[in-house]
Coordinates of C-alpha atoms and ligand atoms in Angstrom, one line a residue:
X1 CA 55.8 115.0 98.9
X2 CA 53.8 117.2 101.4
X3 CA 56.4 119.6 101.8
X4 CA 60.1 120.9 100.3
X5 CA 62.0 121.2 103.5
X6 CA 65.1 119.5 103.1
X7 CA 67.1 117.6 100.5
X8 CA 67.3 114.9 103.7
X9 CA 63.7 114.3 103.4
X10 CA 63.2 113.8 99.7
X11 CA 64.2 110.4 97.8
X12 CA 66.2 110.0 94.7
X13 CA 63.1 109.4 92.8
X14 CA 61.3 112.3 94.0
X15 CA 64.5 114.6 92.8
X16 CA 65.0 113.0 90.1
X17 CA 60.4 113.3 89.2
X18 CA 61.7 116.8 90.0
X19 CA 64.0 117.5 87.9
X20 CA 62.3 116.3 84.8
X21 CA 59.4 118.6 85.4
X22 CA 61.3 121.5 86.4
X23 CA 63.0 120.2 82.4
X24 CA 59.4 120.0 81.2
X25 CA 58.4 123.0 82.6
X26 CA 61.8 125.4 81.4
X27 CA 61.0 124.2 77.8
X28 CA 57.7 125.0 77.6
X29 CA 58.4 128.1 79.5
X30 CA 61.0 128.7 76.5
X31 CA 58.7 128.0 73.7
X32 CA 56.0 130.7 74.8
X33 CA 54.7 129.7 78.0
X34 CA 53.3 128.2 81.0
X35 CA 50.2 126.0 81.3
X36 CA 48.0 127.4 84.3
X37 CA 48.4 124.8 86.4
X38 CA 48.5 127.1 89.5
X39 CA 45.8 129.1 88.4
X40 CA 44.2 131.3 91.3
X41 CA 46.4 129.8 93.9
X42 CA 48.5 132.0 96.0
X43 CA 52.0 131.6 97.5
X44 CA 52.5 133.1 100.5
X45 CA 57.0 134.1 100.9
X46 CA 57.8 134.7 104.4
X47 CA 61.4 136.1 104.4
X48 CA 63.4 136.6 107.8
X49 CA 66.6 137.7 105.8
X50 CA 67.0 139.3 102.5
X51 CA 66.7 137.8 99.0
X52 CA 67.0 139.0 95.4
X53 CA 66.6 135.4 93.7
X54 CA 64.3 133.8 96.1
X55 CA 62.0 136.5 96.3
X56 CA 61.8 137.4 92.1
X57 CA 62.4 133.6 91.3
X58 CA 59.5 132.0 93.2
X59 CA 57.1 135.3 92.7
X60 CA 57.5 135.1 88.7
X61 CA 57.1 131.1 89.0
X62 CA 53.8 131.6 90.6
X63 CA 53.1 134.3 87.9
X64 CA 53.8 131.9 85.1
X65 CA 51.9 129.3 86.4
X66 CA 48.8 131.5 86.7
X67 CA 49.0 132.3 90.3
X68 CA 50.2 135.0 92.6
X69 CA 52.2 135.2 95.1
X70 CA 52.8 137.5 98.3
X71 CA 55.8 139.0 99.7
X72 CA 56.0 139.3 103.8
X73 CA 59.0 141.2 104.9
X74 CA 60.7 140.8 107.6
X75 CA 59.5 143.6 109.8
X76 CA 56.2 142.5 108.5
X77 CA 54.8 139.4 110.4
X78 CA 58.2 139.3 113.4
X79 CA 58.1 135.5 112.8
X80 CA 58.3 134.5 116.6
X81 CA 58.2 137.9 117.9
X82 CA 55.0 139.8 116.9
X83 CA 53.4 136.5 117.1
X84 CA 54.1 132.8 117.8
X85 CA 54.9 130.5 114.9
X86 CA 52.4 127.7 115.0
X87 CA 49.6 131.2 115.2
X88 CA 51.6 132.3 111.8
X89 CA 51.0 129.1 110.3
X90 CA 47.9 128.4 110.7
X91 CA 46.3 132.0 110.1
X92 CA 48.3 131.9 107.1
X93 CA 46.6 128.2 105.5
X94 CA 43.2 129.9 106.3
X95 CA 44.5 132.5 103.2
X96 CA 46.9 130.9 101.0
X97 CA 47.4 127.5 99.1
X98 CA 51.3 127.6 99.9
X99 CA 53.5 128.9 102.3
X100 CA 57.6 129.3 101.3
X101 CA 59.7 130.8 104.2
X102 CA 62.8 132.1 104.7
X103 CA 64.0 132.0 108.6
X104 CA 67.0 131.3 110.7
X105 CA 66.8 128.5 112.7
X106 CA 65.6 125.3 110.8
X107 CA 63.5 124.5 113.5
X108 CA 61.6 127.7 112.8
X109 CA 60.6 125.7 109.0
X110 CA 59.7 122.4 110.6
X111 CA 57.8 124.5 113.4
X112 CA 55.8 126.4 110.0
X113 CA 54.8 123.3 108.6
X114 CA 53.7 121.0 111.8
X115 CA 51.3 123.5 111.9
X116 CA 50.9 124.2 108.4
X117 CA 47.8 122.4 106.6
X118 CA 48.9 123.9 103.4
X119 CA 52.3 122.8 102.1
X120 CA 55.5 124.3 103.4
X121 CA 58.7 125.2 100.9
X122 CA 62.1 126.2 103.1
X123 CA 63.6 129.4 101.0
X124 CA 67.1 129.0 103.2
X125 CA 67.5 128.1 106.8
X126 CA 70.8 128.3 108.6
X127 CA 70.5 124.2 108.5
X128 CA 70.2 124.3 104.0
X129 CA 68.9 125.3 101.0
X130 CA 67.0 122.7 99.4
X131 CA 65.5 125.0 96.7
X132 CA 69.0 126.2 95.3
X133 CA 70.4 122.5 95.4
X134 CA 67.4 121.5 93.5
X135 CA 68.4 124.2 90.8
X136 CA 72.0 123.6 90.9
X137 CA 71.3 119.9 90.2
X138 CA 69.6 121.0 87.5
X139 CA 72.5 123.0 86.1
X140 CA 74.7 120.6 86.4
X141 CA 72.7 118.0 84.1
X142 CA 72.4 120.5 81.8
X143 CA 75.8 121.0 81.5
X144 CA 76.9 117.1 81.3
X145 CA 73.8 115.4 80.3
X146 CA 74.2 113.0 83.3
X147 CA 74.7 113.1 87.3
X148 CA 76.1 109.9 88.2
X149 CA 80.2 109.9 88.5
X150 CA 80.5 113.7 88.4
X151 CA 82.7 115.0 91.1
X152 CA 81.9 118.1 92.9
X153 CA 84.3 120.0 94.9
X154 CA 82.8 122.8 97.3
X155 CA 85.9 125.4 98.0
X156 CA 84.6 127.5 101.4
X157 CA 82.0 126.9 104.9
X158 CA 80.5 124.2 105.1
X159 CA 77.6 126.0 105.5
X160 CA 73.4 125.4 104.3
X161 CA 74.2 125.5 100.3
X162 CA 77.0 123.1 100.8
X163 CA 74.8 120.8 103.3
X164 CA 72.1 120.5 100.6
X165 CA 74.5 119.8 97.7
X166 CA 76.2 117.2 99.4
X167 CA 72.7 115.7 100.5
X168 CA 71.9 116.0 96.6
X169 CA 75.0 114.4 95.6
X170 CA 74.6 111.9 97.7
X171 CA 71.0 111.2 96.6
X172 CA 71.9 111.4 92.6
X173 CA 75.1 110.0 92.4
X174 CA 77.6 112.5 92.5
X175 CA 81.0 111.8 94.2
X176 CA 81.6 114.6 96.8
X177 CA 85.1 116.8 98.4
X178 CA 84.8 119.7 100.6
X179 CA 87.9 121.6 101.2
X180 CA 87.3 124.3 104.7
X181 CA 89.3 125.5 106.9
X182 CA 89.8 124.2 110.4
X183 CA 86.7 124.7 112.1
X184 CA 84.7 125.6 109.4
X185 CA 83.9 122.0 107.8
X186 CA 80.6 120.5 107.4
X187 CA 79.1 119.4 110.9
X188 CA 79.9 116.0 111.8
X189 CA 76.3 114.9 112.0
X190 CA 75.6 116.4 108.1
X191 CA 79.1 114.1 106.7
X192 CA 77.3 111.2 108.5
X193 CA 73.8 111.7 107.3
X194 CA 74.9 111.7 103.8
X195 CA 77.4 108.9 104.6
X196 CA 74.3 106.7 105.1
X197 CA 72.9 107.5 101.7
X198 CA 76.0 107.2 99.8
X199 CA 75.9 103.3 101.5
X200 CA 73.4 103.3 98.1
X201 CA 74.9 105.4 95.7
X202 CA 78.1 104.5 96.5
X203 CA 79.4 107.7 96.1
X204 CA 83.1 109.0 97.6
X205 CA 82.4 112.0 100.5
X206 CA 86.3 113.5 101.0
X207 CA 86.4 116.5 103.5
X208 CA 90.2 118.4 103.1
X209 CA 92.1 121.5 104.0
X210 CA 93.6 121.8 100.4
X211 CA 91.2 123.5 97.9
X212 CA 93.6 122.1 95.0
X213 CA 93.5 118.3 96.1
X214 CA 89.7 119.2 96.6
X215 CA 88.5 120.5 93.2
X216 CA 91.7 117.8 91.4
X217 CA 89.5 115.9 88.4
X218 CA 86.4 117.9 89.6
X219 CA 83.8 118.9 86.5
X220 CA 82.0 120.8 89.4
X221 CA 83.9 123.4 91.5
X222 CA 81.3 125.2 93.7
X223 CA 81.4 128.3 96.6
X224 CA 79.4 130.5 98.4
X225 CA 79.9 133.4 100.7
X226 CA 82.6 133.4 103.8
X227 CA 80.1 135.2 106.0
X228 CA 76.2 134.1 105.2
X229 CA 73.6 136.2 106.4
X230 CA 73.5 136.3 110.4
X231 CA 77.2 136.2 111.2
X232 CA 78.3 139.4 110.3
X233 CA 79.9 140.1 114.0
X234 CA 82.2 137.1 112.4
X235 CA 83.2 138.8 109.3
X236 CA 86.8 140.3 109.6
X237 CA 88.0 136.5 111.4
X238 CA 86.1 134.8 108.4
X239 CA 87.7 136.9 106.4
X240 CA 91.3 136.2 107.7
X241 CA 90.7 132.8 107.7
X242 CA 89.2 132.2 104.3
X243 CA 91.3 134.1 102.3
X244 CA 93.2 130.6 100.9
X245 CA 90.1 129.2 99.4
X246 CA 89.5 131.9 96.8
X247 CA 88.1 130.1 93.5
X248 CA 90.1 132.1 91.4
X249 CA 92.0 130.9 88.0
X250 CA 94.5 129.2 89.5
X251 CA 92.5 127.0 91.5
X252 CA 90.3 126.7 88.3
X253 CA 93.1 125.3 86.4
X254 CA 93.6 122.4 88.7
X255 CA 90.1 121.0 88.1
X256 CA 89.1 118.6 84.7
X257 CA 89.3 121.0 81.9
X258 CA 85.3 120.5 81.4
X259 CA 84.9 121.9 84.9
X260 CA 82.1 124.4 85.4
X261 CA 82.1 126.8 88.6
X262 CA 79.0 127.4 90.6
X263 CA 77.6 130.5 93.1
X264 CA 74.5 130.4 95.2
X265 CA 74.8 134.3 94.7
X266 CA 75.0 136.5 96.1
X267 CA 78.6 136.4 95.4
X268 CA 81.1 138.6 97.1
X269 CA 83.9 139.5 94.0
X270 CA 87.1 139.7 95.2
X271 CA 86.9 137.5 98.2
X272 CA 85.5 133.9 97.8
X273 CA 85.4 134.1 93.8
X274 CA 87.1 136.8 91.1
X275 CA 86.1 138.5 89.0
X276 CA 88.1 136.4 86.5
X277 CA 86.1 133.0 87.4
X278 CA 83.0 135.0 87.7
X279 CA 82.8 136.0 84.3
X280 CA 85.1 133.4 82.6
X281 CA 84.3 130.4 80.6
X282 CA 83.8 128.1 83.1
X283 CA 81.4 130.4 85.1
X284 CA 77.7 129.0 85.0
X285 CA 76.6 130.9 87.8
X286 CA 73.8 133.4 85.8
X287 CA 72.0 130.4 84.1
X288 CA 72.3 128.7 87.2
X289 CA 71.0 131.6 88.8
X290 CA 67.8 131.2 86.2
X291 CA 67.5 127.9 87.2
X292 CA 66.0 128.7 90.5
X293 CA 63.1 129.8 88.5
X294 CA 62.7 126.6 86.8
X295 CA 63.4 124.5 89.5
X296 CA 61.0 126.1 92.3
X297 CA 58.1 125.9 89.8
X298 CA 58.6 122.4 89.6
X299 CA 58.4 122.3 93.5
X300 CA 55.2 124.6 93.2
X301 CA 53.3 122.3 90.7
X302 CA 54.3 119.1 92.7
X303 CA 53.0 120.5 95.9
X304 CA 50.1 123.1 95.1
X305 CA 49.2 121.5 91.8
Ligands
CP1 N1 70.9 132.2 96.2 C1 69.9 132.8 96.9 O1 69.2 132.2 97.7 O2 69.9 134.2 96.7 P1 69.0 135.2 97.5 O3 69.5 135.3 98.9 O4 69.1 136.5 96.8 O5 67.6 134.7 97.5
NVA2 N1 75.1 130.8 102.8 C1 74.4 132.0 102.4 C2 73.6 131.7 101.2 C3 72.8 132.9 100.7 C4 71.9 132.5 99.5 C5 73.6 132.5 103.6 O1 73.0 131.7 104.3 O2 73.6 133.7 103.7

């Protein structure tokens, strides 16, 4: 692995080398601490958007690990604007040992690392999010001790998060539904990328309108946000058009009675998830939330270590 772009671009067996560092690493971080293995090393986090658990999950990864890290803000560097790209990138590996960015437009992260000669880490892109699938992977094994035969239902857009957890799925095994409304599924292009995976795994890929045939024997219900960051002119039609895919505890009680419900957070109570689900006994979203911790310094070490 040169770089952490997309869940596309990494194998089974480099998730799976992964995830039992970012185990390794989460145990010894529980039983008093890192090893330095990043020591002196700095992270540059270029951020386009805002962030509460990118930003403090990566920046106290580095810290653990004996390294720093720096935070560019938006208004900062003008990714694009102030100056091009590939100049960004390559002023930036004269500095820093690692580069982890936060953009729009996908190609904006490939354009970062073509140039980059330090490794690249995508922190969201409107395409996915590698670095929360990687952590709710990692939730989910926690949970059931295993991966393979799980079924995951994703109730909402078939937006980044839900791209990179169905590429995760069908990299590790886990059967896949989507339930959208029309004209807010998963792009065609994204079902038939991870269509030609799941030719390995053999996993099932369902797309629906009907949250409850979606999320029916799932041990995995997940959502995210109706309106992600960039369409906000969108929000009152999203709005309108969403409002029958709340996970609330009806929808809750249609899934396997070990299910566990999942949020990339930041969660909007009230609309895509209650309050109810949020905080109820299914909810797994706060350690999962802490996972991004454990999971990103596994992605650090592999890459910068
Ligand atoms: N889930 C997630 O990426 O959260 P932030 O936008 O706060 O970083
Ligand atoms: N889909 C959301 C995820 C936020 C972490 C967005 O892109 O805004």
């Amino acid at each position: 692995m040169r770089h952490f772009l997309s869940i596309l671009d990494t194998s089974s067996k480099e998730l799976d080398d992964l995830l039992t560092l970012a185990t390794r690493l989460k145990t010894e971080w529980q039983s008093g601490g890192n090893e330095p293995l990043l020591s002196g090393k700095v992270l540059a986090m270029v951020f386009q958007k805002p962030s509460l658990r990118t930003r403090v999950s990566f920046d106290m990864g580095m810290r653990h690990l004996g390294g720093d890290a720096l935070y560019l803000s938006p208004d900062e560097i003008g990714l694009g604007k102030r100056e091009s790209i590939s100049d960004v990138s390559r002023v930036l590996s004269g500095y820093v040992d690692g580069i982890m960015a936060r953009v729009f437009d996908h190609e904006h992260i490939l354009e970062l690392a073509r140039y980059a000669t330090v490794p690249v880490i995508n922190g969201l892109s409107n395409f996915n999010h590698p670095c929360q699938a990687l952590a709710d992977v990692l939730t989910i094994l926690e949970n059931f001790g295993h991966l393979e035969d799980l079924n995951v239902a994703f109730i909402g857009d078939g937006n980044n998060v839900a791209t990179s957890l169905l590429f995760s799925c069908a990299r590790l095994g886990m059967n896949f539904s989507i339930a959208s409304p029309e004209g807010y599924g998963l792009p065609e292009d994204v079902i038939g990328k991870a269509k030609e995976i799941a030719q390995e795994t053999e996993i099932s890929i369902k797309s629906t309108r009907d949250p409850i045939e979606a999320v029916k024997n799932a041990q995995v219900i997940y959502t995210d946000t109706w309106v992600s960051m960039g369409q906000e002119q969108e929000m009152k039609q999203r709005e309108l058009d969403f409002t029958p895919y709340q996970v609330n505890a009806e929808l809750v009680s249609q899934a396997d009675p070990s299910a566990i419900v999942l949020h990339c957070l930041p969660a909007h109570r009230g609309q895509e998830i209650t309050d109810e689900v949020a905080d109820g006994p299914h909810s797994k979203i706060f350690p999962q939330a802490e996972n991004r911790m454990h999971a990103q310094k596994a992605v650090l070490v592999t890459l910068m270590g």
